[in-house]
Short mmCIF file of C-alpha atoms in Angstrom, two decimals:
data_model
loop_
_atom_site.label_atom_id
_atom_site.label_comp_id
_atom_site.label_asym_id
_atom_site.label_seq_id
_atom_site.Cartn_x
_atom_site.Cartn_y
_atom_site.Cartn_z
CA UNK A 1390 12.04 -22.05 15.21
CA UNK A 1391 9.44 -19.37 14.22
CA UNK A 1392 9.88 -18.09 10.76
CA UNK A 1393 10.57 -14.98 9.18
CA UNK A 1394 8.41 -13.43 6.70
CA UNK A 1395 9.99 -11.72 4.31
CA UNK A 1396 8.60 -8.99 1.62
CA UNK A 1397 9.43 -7.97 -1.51
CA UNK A 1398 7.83 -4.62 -3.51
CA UNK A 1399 7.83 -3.69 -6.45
CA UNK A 1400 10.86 -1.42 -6.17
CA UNK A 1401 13.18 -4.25 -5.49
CA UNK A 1402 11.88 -5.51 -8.58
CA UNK A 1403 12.36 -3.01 -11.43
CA UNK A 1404 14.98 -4.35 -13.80
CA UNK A 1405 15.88 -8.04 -14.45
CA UNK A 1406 19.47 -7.92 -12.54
CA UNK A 1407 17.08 -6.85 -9.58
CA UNK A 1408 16.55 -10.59 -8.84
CA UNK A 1409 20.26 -11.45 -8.12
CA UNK A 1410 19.73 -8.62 -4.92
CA UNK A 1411 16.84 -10.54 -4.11
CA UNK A 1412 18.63 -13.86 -4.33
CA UNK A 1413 21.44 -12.65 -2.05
CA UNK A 1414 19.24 -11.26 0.96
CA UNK A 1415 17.58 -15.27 1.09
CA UNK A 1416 21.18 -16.47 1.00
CA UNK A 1417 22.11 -14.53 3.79
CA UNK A 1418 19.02 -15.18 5.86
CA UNK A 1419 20.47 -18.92 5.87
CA UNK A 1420 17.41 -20.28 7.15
CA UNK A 1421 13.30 -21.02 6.55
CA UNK A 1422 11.85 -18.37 5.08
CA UNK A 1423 8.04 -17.33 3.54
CA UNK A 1424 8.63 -14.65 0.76
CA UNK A 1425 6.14 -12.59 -0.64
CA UNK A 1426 6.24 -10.73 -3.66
CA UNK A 1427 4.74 -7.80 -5.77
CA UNK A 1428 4.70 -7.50 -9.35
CA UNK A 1429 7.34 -6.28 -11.37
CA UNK A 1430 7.42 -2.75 -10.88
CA UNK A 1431 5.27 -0.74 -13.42
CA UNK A 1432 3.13 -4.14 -13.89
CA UNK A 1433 0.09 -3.83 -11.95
CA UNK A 1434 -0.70 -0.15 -13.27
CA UNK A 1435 -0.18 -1.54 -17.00
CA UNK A 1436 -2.41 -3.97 -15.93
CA UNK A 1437 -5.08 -1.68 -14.53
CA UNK A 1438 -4.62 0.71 -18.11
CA UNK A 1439 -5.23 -2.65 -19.86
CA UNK A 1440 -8.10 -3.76 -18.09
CA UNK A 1441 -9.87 -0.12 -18.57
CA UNK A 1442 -8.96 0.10 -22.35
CA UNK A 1443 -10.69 -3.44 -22.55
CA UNK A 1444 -13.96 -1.79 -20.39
CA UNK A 1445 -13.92 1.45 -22.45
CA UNK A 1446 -13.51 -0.88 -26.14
CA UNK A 1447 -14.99 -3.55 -25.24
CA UNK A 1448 -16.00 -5.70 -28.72
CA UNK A 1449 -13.77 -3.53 -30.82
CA UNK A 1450 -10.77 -5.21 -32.75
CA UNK A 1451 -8.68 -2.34 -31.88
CA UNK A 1452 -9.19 -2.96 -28.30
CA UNK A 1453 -8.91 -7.04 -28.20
CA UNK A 1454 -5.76 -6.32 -30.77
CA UNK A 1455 -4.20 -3.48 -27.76
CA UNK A 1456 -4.84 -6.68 -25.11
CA UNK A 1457 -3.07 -9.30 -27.17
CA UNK A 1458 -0.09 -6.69 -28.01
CA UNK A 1459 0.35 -6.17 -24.20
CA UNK A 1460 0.57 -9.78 -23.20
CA UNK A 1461 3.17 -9.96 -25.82
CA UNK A 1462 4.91 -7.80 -24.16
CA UNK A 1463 4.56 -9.36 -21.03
CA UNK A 1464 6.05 -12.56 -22.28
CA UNK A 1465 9.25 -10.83 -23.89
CA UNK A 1466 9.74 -9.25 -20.72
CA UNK A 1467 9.63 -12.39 -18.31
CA UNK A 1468 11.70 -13.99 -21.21
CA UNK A 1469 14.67 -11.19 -20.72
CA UNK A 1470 14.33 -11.54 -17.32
CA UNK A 1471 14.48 -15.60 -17.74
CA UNK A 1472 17.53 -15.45 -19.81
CA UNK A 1473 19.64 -12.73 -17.50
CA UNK A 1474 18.87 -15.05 -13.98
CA UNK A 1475 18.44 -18.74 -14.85
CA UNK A 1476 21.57 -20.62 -16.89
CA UNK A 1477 20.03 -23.78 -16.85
CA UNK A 1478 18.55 -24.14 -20.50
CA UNK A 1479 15.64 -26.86 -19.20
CA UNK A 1480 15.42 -25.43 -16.37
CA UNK A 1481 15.15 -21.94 -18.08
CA UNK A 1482 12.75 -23.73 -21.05
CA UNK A 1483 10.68 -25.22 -17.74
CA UNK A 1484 10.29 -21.84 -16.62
CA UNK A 1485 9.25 -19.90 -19.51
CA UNK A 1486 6.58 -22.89 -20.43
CA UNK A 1487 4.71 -22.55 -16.73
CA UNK A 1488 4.89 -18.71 -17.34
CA UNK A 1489 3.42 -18.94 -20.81
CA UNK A 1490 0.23 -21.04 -19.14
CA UNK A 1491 -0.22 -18.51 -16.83
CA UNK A 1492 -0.20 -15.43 -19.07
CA UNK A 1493 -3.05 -18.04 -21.31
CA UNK A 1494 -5.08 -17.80 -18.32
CA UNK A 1495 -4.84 -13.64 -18.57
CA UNK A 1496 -5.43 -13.69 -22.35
CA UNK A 1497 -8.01 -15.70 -21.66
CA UNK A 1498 -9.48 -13.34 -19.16
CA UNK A 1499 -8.93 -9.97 -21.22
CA UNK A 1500 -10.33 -11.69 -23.61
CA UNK A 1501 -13.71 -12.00 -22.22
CA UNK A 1502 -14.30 -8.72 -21.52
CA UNK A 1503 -14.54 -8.39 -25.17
CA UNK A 1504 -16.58 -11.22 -25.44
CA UNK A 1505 -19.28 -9.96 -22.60
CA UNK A 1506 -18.64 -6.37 -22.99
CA UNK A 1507 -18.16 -5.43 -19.26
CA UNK A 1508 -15.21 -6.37 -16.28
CA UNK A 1509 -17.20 -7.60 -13.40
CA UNK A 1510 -15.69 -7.38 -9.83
CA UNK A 1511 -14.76 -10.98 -9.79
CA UNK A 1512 -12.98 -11.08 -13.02
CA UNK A 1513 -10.93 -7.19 -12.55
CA UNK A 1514 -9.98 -8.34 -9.27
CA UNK A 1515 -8.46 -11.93 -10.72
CA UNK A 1516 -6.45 -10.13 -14.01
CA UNK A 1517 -4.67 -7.76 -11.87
CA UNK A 1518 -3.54 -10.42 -9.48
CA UNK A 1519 -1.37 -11.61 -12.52
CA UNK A 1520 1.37 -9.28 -11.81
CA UNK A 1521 2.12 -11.36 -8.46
CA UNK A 1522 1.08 -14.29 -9.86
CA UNK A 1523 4.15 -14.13 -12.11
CA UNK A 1524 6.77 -12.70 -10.03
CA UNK A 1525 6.29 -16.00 -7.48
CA UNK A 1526 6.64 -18.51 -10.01
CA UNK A 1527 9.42 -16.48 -11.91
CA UNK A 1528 11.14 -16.18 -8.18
CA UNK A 1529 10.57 -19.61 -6.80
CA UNK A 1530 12.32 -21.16 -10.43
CA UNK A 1531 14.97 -18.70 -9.97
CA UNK A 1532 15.82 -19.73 -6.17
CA UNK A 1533 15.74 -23.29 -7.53
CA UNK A 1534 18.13 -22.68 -9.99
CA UNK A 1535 20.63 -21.18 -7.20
CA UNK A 1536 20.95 -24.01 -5.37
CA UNK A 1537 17.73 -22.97 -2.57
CA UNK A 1538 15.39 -25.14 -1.78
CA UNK A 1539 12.29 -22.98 -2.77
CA UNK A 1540 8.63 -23.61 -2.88
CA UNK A 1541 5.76 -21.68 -4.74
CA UNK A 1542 2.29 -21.76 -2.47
CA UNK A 1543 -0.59 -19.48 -3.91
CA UNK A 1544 -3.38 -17.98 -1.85
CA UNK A 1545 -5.62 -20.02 -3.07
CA UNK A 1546 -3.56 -23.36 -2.08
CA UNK A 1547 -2.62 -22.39 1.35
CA UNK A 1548 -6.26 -20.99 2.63
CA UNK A 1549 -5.78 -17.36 2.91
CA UNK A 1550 -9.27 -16.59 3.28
CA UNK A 1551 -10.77 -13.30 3.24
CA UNK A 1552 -14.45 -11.85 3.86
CA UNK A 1553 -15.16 -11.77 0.04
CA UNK A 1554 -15.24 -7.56 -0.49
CA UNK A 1555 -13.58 -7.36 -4.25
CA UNK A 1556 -11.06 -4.39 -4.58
CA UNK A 1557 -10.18 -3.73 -1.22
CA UNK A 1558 -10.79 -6.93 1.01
CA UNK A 1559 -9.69 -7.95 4.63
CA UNK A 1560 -8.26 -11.15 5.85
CA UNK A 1561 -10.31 -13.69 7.92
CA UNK A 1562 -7.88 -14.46 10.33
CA UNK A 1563 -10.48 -16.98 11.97
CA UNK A 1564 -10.76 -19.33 8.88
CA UNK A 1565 -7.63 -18.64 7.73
CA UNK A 1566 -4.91 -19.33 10.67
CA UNK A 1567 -4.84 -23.10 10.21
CA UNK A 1568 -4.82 -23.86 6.48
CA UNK A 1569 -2.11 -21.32 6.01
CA UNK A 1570 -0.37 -22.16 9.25
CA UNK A 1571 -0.22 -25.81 8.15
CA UNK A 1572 0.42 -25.51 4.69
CA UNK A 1573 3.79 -22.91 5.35
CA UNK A 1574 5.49 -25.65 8.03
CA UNK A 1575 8.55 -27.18 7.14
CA UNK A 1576 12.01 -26.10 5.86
CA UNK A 1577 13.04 -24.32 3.35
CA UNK A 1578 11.82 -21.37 1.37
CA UNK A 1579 8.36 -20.39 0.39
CA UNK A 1580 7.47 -17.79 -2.47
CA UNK A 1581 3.87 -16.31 -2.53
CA UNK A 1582 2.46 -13.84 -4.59
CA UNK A 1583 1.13 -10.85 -2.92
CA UNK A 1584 -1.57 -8.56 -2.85
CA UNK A 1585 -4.67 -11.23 -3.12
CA UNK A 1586 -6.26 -13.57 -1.24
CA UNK A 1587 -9.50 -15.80 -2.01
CA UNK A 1588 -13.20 -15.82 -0.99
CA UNK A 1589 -14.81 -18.34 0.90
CA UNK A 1590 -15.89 -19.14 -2.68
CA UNK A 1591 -12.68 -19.30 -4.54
CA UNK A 1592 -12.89 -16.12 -6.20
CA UNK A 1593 -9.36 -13.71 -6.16
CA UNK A 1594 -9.74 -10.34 -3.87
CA UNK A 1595 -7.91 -8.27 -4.06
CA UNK A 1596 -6.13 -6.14 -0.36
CA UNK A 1597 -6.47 -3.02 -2.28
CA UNK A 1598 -3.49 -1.33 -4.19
CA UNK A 1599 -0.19 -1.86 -2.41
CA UNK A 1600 -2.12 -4.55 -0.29
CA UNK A 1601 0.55 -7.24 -0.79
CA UNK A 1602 2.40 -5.70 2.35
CA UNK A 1603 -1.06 -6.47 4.02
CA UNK A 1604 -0.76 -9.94 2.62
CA UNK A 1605 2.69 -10.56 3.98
CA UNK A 1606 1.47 -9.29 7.58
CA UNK A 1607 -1.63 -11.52 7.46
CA UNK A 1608 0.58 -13.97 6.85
CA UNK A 1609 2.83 -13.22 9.57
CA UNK A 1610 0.03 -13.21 11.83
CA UNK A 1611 -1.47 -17.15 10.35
CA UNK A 1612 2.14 -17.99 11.13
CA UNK A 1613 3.09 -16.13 14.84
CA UNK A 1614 6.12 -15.15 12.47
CA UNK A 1615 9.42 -14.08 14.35
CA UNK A 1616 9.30 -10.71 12.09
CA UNK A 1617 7.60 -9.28 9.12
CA UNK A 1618 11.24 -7.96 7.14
CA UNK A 1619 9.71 -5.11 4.32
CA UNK A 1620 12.95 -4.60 1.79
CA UNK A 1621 12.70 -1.28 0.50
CA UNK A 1622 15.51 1.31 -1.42
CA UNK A 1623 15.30 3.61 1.49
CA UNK A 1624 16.68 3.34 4.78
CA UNK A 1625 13.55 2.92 6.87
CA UNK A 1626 10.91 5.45 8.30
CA UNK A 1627 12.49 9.04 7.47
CA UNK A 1628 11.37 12.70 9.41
CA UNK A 1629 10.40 13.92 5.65
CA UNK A 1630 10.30 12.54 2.77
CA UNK A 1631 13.90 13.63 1.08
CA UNK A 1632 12.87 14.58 -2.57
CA UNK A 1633 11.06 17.90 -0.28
CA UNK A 1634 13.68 18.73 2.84
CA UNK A 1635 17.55 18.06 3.08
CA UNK A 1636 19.22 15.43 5.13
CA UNK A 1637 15.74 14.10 6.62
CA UNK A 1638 16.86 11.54 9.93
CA UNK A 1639 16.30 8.02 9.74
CA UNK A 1640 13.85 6.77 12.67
CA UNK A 1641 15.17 3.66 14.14
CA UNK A 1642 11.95 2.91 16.22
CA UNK A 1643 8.07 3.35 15.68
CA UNK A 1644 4.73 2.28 17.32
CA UNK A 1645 2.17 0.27 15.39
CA UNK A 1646 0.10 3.52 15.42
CA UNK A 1647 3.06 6.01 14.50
CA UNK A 1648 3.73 3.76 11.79
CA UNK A 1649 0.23 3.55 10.59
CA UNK A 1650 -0.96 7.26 10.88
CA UNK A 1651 2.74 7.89 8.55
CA UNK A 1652 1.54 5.95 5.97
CA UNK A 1653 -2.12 7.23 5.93
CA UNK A 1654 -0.53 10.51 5.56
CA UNK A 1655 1.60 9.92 2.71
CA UNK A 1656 4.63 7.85 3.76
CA UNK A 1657 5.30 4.79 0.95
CA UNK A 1658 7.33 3.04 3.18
CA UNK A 1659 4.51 0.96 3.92
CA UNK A 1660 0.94 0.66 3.06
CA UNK A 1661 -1.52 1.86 5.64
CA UNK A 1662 -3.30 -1.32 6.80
CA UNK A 1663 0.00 -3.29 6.97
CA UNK A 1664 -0.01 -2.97 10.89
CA UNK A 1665 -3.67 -3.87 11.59
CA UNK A 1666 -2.89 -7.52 11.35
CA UNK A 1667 -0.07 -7.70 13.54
CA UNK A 1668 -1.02 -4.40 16.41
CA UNK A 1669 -1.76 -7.34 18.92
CA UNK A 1670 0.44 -9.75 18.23
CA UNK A 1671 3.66 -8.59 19.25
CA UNK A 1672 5.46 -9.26 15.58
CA UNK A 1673 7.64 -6.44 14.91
CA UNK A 1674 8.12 -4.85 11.40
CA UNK A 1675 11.58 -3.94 10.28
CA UNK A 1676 12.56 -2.42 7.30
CA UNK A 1677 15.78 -2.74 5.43
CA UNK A 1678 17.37 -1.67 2.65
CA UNK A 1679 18.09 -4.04 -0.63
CA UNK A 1680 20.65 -1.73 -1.81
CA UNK A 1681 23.21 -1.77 1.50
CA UNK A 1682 24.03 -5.54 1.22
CA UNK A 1683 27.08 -4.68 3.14
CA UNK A 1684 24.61 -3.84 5.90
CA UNK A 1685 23.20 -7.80 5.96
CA UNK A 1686 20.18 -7.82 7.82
CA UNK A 1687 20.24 -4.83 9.89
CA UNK A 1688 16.99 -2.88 9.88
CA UNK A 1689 16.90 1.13 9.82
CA UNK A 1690 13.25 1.21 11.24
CA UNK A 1691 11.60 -1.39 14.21
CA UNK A 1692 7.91 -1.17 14.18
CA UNK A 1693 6.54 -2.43 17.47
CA UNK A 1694 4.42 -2.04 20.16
CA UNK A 1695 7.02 -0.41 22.44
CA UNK A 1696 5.80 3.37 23.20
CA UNK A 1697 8.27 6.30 22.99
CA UNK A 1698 7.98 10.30 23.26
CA UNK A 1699 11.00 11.81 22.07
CA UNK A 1700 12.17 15.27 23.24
CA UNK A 1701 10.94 17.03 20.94
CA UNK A 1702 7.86 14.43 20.39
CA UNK A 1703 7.71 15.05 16.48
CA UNK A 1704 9.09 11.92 14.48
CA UNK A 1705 8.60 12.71 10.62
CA UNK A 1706 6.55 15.16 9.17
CA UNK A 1707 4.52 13.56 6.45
CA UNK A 1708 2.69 14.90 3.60
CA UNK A 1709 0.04 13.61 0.41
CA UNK A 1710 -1.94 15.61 -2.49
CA UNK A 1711 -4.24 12.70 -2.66
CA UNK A 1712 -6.71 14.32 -1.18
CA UNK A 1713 -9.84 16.35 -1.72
CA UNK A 1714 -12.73 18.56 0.58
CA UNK A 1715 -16.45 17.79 -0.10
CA UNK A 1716 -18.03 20.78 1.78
CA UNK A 1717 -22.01 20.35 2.75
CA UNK A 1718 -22.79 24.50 3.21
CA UNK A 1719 -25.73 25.10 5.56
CA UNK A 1720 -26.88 27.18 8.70
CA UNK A 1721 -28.06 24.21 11.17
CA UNK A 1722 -25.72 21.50 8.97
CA UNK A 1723 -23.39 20.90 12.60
CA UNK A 1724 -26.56 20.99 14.51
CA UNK A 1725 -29.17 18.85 12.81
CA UNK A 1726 -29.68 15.22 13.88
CA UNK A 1727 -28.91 12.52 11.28
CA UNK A 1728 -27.41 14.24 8.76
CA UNK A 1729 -23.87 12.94 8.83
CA UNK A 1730 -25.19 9.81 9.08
CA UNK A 1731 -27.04 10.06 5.79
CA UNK A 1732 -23.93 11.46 4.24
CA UNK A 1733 -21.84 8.14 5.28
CA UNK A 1734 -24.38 6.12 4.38
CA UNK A 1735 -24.82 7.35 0.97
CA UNK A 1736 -21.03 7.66 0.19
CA UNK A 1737 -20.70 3.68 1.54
CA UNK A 1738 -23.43 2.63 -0.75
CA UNK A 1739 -21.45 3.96 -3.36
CA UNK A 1740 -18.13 2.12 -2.36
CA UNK A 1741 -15.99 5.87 -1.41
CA UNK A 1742 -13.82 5.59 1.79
CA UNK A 1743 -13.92 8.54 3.79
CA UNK A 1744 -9.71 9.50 5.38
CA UNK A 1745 -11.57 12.46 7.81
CA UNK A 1746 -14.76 14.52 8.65
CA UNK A 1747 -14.53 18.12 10.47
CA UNK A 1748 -18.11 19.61 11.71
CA UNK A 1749 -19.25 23.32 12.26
CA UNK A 1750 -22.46 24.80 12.89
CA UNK A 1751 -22.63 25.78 9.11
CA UNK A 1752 -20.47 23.50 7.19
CA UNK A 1753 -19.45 19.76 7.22
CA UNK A 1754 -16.29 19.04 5.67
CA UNK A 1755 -15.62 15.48 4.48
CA UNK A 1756 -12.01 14.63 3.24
CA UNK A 1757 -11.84 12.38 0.27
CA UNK A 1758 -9.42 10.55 -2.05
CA UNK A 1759 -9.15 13.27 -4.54
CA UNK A 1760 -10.12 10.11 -7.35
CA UNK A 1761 -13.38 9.71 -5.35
CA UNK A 1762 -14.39 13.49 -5.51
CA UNK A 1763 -16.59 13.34 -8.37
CA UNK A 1764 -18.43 10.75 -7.77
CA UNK A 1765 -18.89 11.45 -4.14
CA UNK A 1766 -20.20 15.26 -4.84
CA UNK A 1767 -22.80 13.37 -7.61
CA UNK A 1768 -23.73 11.06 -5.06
CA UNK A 1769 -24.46 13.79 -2.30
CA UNK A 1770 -25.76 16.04 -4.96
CA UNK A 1771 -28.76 12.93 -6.15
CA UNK A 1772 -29.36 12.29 -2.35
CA UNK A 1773 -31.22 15.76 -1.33
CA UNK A 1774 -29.93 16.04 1.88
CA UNK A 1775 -32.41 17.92 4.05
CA UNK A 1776 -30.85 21.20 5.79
CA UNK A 1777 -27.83 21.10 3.50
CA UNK A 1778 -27.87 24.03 1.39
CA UNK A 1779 -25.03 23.86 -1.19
CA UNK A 1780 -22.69 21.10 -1.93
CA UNK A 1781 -19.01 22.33 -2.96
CA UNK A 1782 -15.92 20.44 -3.62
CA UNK A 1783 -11.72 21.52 -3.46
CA UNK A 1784 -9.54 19.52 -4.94
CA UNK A 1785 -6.59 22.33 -5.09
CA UNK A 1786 -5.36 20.83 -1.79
CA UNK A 1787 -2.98 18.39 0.31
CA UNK A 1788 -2.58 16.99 3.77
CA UNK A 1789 1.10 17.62 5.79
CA UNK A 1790 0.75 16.37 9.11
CA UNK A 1791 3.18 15.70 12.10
CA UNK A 1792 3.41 12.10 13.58
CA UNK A 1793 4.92 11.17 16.92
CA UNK A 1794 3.68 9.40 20.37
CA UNK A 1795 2.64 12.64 22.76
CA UNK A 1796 1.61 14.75 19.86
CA UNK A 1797 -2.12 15.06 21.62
CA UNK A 1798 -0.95 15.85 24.94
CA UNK A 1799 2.68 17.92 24.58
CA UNK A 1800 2.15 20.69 26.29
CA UNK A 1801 5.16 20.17 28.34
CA UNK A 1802 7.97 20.94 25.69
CA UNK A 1803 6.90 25.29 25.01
CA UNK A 1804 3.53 24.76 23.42
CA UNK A 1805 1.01 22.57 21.48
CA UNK A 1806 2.74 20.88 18.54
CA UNK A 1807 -0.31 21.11 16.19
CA UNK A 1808 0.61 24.95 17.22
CA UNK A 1809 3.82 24.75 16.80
CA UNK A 1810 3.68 23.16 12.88
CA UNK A 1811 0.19 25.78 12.18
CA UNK A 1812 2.70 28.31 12.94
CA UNK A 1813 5.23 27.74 11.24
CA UNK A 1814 3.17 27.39 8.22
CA UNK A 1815 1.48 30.23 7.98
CA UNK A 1816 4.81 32.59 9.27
CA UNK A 1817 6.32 31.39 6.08
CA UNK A 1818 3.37 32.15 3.78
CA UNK A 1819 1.60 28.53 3.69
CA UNK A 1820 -2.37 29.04 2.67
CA UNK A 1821 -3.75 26.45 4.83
CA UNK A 1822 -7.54 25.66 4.80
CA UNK A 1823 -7.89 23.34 7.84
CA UNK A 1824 -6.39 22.57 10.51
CA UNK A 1825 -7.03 19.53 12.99
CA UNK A 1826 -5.85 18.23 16.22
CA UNK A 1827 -6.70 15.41 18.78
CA UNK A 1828 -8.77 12.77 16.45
CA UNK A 1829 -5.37 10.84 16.61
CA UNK A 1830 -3.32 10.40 20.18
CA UNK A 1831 -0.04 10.37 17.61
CA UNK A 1832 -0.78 13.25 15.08
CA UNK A 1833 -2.11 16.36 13.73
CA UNK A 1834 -2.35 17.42 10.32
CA UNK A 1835 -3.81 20.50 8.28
CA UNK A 1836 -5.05 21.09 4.43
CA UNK A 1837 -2.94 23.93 2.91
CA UNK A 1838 -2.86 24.68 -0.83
CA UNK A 1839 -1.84 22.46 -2.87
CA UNK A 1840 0.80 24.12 -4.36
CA UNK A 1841 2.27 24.72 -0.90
CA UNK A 1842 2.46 21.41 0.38
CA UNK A 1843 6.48 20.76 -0.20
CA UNK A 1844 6.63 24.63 1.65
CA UNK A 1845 4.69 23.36 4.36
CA UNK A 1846 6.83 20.18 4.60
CA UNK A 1847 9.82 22.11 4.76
CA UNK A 1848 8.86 24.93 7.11
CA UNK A 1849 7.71 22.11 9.57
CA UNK A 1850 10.18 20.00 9.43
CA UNK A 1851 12.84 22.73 9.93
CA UNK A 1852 10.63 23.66 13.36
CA UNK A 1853 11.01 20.62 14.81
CA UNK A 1854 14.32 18.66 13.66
CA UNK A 1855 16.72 22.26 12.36
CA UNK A 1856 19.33 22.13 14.58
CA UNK A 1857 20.22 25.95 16.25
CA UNK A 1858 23.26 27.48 14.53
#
């Protein structure tokens, strides 16, 4: 029997009574299982703060003394959490010893950032791994203690290899398919911690923030998993996100590339790359929700490869404000040979991901991660770029785009939907700065003002899912 892979974020894990949900969706599974788990929710980003107040006061007291107070905290919270889930007192006093080594090892490491006054890759990337680290073996003793049969396996045990990049690293499904193939067999349940894997070296990399639903699908794919099962405390894939439009619709079906282009553009059901591991493999994703139980294992949303255009072709309307426009100003910019090239080339060398470029005759326009602006404009602005004029940058904007299979080629149902959601926005007063159509066969989007993205989300989502009368 294939197995089920199983993921955990950190939403299902917020408060220390969170765990007995988590306890009851393995029961009901009632068979093998490989879990994997985020950190606590709230845990990673405390551990990110910690690790830059260490960089920025590096060899102060007051710095190594804000370290050691956070750890601290760390263990009273794993204690509560301990003493509300676990009634066994060894088993409980078991628990709380292997989690004490394990936050030693973090001391350890925020302590040497004092002691060498810098975080190198190898060493940020390892710290905020903790957060999982501590959630599996907190989870696995847990399990135990109900009665499962339940299994910790780190990356670093089962082979989940990846090509070495620290901060946002890929899987090597080549090296890795056997070891962790191999070392998940058997029966039983299998808790590992998310969001890392190791270089060919040994050193922890990290999949990038939110990467441990990448971990769980590289897993699935190591395994040939039945299904990759993401619990959230949403039902599924919605048309909008609901804190923006009223009564969004659940989607009950996706493709891999619907899915994907939905999370690019702002959806957190899922993080972007969680499909690229599994687009050829025919191992569906289905989301659930942890806080139906009366639902069992029914999913709201099935990701798969299956292709469908509905009626009106739209699926969700999805929007983000992490975003930012570098603009490169110049009168043969579009025109002139090489220069794009030079401007990915420089950005690259720098480590900034570019989401989009759109090209004139006068003006390239790159699309950034609004945290990458700065340094991206001082890269450009150090390079010289021949031809290029002027270097500006916007970071008064957001993305809203429109997501559904036949979105490039939908003429048939009145007109153009990138037409269709353009006009819509700017008939109800939406500033929009770009607009762009056909890089994707399954969406459009535009940049509109900040301030207007929930507007735009609402006036497009009304033109495509408001039902007459």
């Amino acid at each position: 029997m294939k197995k089920i892979v199983v993921k955990f974020g950190g939403s299902n894990l917020r408060r220390p009574e969170d765990i007995d949900r988590v306890v009851h969706v393995v029961q009901t599974y009632n068979r093998p299982l490989v879990l994997v788990v985020s950190a606590f929710f709230g845990i990673t980003n405390a551990l990110v703060d910690c690790v830059q107040a260490a960089r920025e006061g590096a060899g102060t007291m007051s710095a190594l003394a804000e370290s050691q107070d956070y750890t601290l905290a760390l263990r009273a919270l794993k204690k509560q959490i301990l003493e509300a889930n676990i009634a066994d007192p060894a088993l409980r006093a078991r628990t709380e010893a292997a989690l004490n080594a394990r936050l030693d090892q973090l001391t350890r490491f925020l302590t040497g950032i004092h002691y060498i006054g810098d975080v190198p890759d190898f060493v940020n990337d390892v710290i905020l791994s903790y957060g999982e680290r501590l959630s599996s073996l907190l989870l696995t003793d847990v399990l135990q203690s109900r009665g499962i049969a339940a299994r910790e396996a780190l990356p670093e045990d089962i082979g989940l290899l990846t090509d070495g990049v620290f901060g946002n690293a890929a899987c090597d499904f080549d090296a890795s398919t056997g070891p962790v193939s191999q070392a998940l067999a058997g029966d039983g349940v299998v808790v590992v911690p998310g969001f890392y894997g190791v270089s060919r070296d040994g050193k922890s990399t990290l999949f990038g923030r939110g990467g441990s639903d990448y971990s769980a699908a590289s897993i699935a794919r190591c395994i040939g998993a039945e299904s990759l099962d993401v619990w959230k405390d949403v039902d599924g894939f919605l048309s909008a996100d609901p804190g923006a439009v009223d009564a969004p619709h659940s989607i009950a079906k996706l493709h891999y590339l619907e899915a994907a282009e939905l999370s690019y553009f702002g959806a957190k059901i899922l993080h972007p790359r969680t499909v690229e591991p599994l687009f050829d493999q025919a191992i569906p994703i289905r989301i659930l929700n942890i806080t139906k139980p009366e639902l069992g294992l029914h999913p709201f949303t099935v990701i798969d490869a299956e292709r469908t255009v509905t009626h009106d072709v739209v699926k969700s309307v999805s929007s983000s404000d992490d975003v930012a426009i570098l603009k490169l100003h110049g009168p043969g910019v579009g025109f002139k040979p090489g220069i794009l090239a030079e401007v990915t080339t420089t950005l690259d060398r720098h480590g900034i991901n570019i989401k989009s470029v759109l090209t004139a005759q006068t003006a390239i326009n790159v699309l950034l991660a609004r945290g990458h602006l700065e340094a991206a404009y001082e890269a450009l602005m150090e390079h010289h770029l021949a031809g290029v004029v002027e270097v500006s940058r916007n970071d008064a904007v957001a993305i809203v785009a429109v997501v559904g299979d036949g979105v490039l080629d939908a003429s048939n149902v009145g007109s153009a939907i990138a037409s269709r959601a353009l006009s819509a926005a700017l008939a109800g007063g939406v500033r929009v700065t770009l607009a762009a159509a056909g890089a994707s066969e399954v969406a459009a989007y535009m940049l509109v003002d900040r301030d207007d993205r929930r507007l735009a989300l609402r006036l497009i989502h009304d033109e495509f899912f408001a039902r007459p009368g």
